[in-house]
Coordinates of N, CA, C and O in Angstrom, one line a residue:
X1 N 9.1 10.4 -32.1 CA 9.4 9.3 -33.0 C 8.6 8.1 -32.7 O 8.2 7.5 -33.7
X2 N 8.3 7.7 -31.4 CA 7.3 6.5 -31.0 C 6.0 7.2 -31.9 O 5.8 6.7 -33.0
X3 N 5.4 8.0 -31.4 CA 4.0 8.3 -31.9 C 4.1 7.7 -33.7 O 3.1 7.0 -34.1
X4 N 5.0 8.1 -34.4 CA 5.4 7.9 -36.0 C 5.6 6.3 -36.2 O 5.5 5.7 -37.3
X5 N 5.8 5.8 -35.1 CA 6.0 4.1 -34.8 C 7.9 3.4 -35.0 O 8.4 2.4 -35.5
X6 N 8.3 4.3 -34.5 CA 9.6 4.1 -34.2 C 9.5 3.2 -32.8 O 8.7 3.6 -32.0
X7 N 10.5 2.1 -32.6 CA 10.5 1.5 -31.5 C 11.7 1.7 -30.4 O 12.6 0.9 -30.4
X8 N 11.8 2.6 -29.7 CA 13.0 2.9 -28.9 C 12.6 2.7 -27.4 O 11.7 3.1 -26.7
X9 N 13.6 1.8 -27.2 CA 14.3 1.3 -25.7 C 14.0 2.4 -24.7 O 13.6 3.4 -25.1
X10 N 14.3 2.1 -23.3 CA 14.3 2.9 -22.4 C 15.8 3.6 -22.6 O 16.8 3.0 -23.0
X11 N 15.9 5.2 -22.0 CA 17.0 5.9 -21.8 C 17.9 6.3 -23.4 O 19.0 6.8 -23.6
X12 N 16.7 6.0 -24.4 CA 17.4 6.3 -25.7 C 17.2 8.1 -25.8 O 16.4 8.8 -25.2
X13 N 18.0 8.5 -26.5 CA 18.6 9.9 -26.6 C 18.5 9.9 -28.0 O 19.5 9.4 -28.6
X14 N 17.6 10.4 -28.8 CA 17.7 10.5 -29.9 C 17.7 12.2 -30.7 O 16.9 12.9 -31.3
X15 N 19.3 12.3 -30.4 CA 18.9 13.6 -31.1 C 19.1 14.0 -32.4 O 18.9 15.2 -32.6
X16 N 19.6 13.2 -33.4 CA 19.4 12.8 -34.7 C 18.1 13.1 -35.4 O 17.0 13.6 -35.1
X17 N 18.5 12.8 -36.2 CA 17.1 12.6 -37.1 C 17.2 11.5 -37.8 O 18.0 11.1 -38.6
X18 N 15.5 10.9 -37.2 CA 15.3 9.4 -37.8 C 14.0 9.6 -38.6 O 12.8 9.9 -38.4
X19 N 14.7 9.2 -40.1 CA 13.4 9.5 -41.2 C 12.8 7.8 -40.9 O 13.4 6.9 -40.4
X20 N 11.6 7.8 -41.4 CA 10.6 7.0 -41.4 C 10.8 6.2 -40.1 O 11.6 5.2 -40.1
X21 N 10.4 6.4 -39.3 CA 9.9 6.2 -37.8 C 9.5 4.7 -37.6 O 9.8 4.0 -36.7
X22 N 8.7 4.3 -38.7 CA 8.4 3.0 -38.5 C 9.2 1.9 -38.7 O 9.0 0.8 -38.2
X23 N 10.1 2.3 -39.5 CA 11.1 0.9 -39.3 C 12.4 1.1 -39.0 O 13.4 0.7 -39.6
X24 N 12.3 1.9 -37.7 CA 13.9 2.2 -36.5 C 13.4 1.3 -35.3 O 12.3 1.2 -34.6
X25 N 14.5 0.7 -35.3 CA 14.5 -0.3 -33.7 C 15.8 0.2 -32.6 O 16.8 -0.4 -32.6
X26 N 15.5 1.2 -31.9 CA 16.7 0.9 -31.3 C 16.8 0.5 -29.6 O 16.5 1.3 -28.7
X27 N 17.2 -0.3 -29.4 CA 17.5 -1.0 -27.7 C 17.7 0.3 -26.7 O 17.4 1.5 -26.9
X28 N 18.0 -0.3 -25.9 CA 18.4 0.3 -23.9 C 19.4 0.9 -24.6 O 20.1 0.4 -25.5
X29 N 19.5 2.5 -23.8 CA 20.5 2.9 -23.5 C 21.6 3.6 -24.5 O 22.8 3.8 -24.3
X30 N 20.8 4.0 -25.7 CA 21.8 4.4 -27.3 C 21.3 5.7 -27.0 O 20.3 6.1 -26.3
X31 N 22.4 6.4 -27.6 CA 22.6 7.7 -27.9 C 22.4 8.1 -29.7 O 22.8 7.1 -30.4
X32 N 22.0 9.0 -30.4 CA 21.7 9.0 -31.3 C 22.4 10.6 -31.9 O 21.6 11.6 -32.0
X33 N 23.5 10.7 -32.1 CA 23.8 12.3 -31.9 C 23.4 13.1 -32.7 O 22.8 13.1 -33.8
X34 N 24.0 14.2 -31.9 CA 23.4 15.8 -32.6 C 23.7 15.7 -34.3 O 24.9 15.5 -34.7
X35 N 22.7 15.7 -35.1 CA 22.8 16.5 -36.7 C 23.1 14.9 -37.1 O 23.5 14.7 -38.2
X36 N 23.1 13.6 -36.3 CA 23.4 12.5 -37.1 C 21.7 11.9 -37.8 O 20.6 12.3 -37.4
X37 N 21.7 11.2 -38.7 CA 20.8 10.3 -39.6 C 20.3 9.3 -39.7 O 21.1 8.7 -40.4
X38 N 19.6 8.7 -39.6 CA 19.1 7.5 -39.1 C 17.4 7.6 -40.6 O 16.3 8.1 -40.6
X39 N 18.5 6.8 -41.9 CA 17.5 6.8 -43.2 C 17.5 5.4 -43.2 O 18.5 4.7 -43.3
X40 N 16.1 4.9 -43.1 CA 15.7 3.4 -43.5 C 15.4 3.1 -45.3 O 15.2 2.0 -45.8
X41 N 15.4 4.7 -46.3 CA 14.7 4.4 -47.3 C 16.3 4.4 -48.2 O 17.3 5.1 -47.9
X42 N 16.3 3.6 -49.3 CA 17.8 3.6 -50.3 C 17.0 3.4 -51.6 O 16.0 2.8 -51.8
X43 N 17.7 4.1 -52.3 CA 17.5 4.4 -53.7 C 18.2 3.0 -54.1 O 19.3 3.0 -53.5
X44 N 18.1 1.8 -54.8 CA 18.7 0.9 -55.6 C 17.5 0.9 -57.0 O 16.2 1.0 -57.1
X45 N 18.9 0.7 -58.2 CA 18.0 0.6 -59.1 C 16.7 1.6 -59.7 O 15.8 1.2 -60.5
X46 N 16.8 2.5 -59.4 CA 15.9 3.5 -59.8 C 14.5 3.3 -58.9 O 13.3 3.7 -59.2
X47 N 14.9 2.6 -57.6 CA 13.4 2.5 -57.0 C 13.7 2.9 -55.3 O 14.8 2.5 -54.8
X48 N 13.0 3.5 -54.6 CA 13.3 3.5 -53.2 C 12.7 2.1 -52.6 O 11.8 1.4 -53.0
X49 N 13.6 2.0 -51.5 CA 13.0 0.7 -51.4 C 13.3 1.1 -49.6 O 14.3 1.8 -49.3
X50 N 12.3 0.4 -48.4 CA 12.6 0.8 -47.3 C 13.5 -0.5 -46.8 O 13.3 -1.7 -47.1
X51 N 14.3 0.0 -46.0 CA 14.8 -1.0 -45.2 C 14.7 -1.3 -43.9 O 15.4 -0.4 -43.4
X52 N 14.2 -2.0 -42.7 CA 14.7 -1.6 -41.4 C 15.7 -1.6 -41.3 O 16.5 -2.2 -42.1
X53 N 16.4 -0.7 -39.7 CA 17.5 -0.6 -39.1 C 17.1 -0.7 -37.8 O 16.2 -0.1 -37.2
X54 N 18.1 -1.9 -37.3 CA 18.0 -2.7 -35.9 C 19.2 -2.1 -35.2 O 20.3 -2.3 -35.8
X55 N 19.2 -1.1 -33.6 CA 20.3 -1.1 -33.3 C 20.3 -1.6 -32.0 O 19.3 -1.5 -31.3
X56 N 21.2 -2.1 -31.6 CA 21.1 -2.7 -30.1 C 21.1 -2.1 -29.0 O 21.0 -0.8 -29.2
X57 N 21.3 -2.5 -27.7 CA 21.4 -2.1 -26.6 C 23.2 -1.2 -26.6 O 24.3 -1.6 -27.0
X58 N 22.9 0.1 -25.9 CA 24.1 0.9 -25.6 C 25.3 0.8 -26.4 O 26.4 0.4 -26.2
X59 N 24.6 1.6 -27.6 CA 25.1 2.0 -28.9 C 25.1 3.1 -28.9 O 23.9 3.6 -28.7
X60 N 26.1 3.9 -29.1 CA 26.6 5.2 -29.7 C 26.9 5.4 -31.1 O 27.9 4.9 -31.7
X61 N 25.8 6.2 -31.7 CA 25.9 7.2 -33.1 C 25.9 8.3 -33.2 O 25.0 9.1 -33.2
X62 N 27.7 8.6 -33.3 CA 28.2 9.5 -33.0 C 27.7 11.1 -33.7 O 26.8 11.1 -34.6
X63 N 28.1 12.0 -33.2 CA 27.8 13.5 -34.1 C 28.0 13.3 -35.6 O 28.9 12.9 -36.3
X64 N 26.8 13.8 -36.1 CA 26.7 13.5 -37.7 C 26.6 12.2 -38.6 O 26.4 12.4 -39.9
X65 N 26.8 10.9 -38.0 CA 26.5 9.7 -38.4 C 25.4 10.1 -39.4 O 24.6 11.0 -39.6
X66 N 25.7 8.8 -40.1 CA 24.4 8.5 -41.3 C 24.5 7.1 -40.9 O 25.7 6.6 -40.7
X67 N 23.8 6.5 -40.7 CA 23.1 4.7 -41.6 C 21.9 4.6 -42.0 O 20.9 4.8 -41.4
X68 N 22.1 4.3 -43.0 CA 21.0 3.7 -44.3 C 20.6 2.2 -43.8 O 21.1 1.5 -43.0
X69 N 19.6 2.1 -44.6 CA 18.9 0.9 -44.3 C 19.2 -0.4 -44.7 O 20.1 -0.7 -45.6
X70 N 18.6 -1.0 -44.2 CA 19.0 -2.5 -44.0 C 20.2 -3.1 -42.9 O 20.5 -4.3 -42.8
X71 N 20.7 -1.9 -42.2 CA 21.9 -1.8 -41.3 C 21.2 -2.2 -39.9 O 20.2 -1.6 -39.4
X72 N 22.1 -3.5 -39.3 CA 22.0 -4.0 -38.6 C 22.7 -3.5 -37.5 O 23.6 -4.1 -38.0
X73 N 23.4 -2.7 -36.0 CA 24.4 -2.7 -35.2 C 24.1 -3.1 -34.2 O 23.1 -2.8 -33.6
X74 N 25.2 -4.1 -33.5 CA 24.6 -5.1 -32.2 C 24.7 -4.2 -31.1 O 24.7 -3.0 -31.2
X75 N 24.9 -5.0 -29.9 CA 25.5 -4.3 -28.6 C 27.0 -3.4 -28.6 O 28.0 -3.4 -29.4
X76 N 26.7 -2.6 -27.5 CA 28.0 -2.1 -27.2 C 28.4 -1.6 -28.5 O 29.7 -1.5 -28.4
X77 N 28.1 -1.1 -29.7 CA 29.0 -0.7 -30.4 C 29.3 0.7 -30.8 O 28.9 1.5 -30.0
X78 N 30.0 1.3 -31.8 CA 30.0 2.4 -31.8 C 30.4 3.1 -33.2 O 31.2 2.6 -34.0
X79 N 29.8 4.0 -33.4 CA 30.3 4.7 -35.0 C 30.4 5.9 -34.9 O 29.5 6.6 -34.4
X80 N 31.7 6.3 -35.4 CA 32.5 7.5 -35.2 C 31.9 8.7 -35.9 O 31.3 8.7 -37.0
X81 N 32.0 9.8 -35.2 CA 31.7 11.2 -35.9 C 31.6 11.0 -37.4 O 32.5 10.3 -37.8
X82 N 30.8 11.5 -38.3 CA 30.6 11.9 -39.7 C 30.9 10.4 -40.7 O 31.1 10.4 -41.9
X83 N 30.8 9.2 -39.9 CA 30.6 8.2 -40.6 C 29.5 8.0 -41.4 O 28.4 8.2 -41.1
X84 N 29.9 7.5 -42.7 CA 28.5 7.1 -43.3 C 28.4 5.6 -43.0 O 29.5 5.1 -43.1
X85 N 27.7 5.0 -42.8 CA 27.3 3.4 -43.1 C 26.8 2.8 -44.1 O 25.6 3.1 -43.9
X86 N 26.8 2.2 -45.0 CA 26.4 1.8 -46.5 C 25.0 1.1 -46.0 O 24.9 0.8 -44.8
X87 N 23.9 0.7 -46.7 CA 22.8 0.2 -46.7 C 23.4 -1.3 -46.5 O 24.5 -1.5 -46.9
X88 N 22.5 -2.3 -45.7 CA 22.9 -3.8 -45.5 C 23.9 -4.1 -44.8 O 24.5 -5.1 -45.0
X89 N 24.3 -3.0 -43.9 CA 26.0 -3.0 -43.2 C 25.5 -4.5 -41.9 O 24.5 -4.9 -41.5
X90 N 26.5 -4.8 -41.8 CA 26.3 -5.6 -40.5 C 27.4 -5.3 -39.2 O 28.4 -6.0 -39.3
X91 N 27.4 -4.4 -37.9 CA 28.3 -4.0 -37.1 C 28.0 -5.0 -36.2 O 26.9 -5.3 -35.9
X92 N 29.3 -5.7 -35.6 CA 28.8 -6.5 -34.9 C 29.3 -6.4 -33.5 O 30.4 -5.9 -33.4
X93 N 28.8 -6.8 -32.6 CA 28.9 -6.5 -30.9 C 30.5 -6.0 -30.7 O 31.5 -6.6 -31.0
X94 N 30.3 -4.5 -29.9 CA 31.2 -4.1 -29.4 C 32.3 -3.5 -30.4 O 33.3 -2.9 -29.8
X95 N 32.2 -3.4 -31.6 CA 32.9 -3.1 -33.1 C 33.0 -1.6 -33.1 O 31.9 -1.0 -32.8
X96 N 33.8 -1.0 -33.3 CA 33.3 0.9 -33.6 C 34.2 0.7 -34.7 O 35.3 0.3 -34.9
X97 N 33.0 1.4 -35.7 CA 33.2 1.7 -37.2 C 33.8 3.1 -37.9 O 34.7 3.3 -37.2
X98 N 33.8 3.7 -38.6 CA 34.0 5.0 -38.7 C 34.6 4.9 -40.1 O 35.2 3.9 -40.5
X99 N 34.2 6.4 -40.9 CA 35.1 6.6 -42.4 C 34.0 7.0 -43.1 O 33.1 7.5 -42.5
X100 N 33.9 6.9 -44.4 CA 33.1 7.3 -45.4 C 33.9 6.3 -46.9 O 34.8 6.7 -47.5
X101 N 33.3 5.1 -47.1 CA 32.0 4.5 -46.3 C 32.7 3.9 -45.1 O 33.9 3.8 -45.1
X102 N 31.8 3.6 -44.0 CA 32.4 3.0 -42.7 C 32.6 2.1 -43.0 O 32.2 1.5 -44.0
X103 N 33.9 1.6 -42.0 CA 34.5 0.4 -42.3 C 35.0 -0.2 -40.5 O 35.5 0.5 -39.6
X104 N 34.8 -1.2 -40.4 CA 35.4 -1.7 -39.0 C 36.8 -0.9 -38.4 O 37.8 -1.4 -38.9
X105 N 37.0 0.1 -37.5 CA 38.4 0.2 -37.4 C 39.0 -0.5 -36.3 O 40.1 -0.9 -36.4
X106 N 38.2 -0.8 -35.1 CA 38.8 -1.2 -34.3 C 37.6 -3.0 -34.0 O 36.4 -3.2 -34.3
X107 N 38.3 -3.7 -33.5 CA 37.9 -5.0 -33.2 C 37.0 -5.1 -32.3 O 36.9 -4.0 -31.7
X108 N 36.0 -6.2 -31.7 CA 34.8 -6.7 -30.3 C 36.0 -6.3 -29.3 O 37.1 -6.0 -29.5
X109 N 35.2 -6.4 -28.5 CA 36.0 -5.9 -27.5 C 36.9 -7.4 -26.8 O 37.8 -7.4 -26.1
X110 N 36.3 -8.5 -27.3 CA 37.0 -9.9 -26.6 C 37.9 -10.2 -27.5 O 38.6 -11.1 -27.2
X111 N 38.1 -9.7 -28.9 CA 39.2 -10.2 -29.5 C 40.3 -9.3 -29.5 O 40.3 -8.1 -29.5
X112 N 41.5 -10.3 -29.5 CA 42.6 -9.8 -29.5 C 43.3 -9.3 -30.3 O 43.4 -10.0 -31.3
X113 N 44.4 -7.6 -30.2 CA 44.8 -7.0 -31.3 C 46.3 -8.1 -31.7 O 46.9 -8.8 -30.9
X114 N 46.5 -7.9 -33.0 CA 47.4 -8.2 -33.6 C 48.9 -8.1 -33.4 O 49.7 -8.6 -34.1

């Protein structure tokens, strides 16, 4: 995926598949799981249009994930088996997402549950 111009961290595990190589960023230390997706290009409007996808440091994308482009996910976070991620998602530090479409289920890890 580097050679294609993907930019991945040290200790990244990518056993996904990441279409268009050149605009995946992902940090230290992510896992990228088996049969999951990693698509930077979205259909809007009758046109493909590419997006990057930024993921941070020691992030887990779980077995079968999808995120589409324009999806941002920070540190520490995590997205659940067969989640999809909508294009333009924003996950933010420490958040694990999950569902179809994903949706926040559980909170950062510094805030407090209800």
């Amino acid at each position: 995926f580097q050679l294609m111009g993907a930019k991945l961290g040290e200790n990244v595990y990518p056993a996904g598949v990441l279409l268009d190589p050149l605009f995946i960023e992902i940090g230290d230390f992510c896992v990228v799981g088996f049969k999951s997706l990693i698509c930077p290009h979205v259909h809007v409007g009758g046109v493909i249009t590419h997006l990057p996808i930024k993921i941070g440091r020691r992030v887990t994308i779980a077995v079968g994930a999808t995120i589409y482009g324009g999806t941002i996910i920070e540190d520490d976070a995590r997205v659940l088996p067969h989640a999809v991620v909508n294009p333009n998602t924003h996950i933010k530090k420490g958040e694990v997402w999950g569902g179809i479409p994903a949706r926040r289920i559980m909170p950062r890890h510094h805030e407090k549950s209800a």
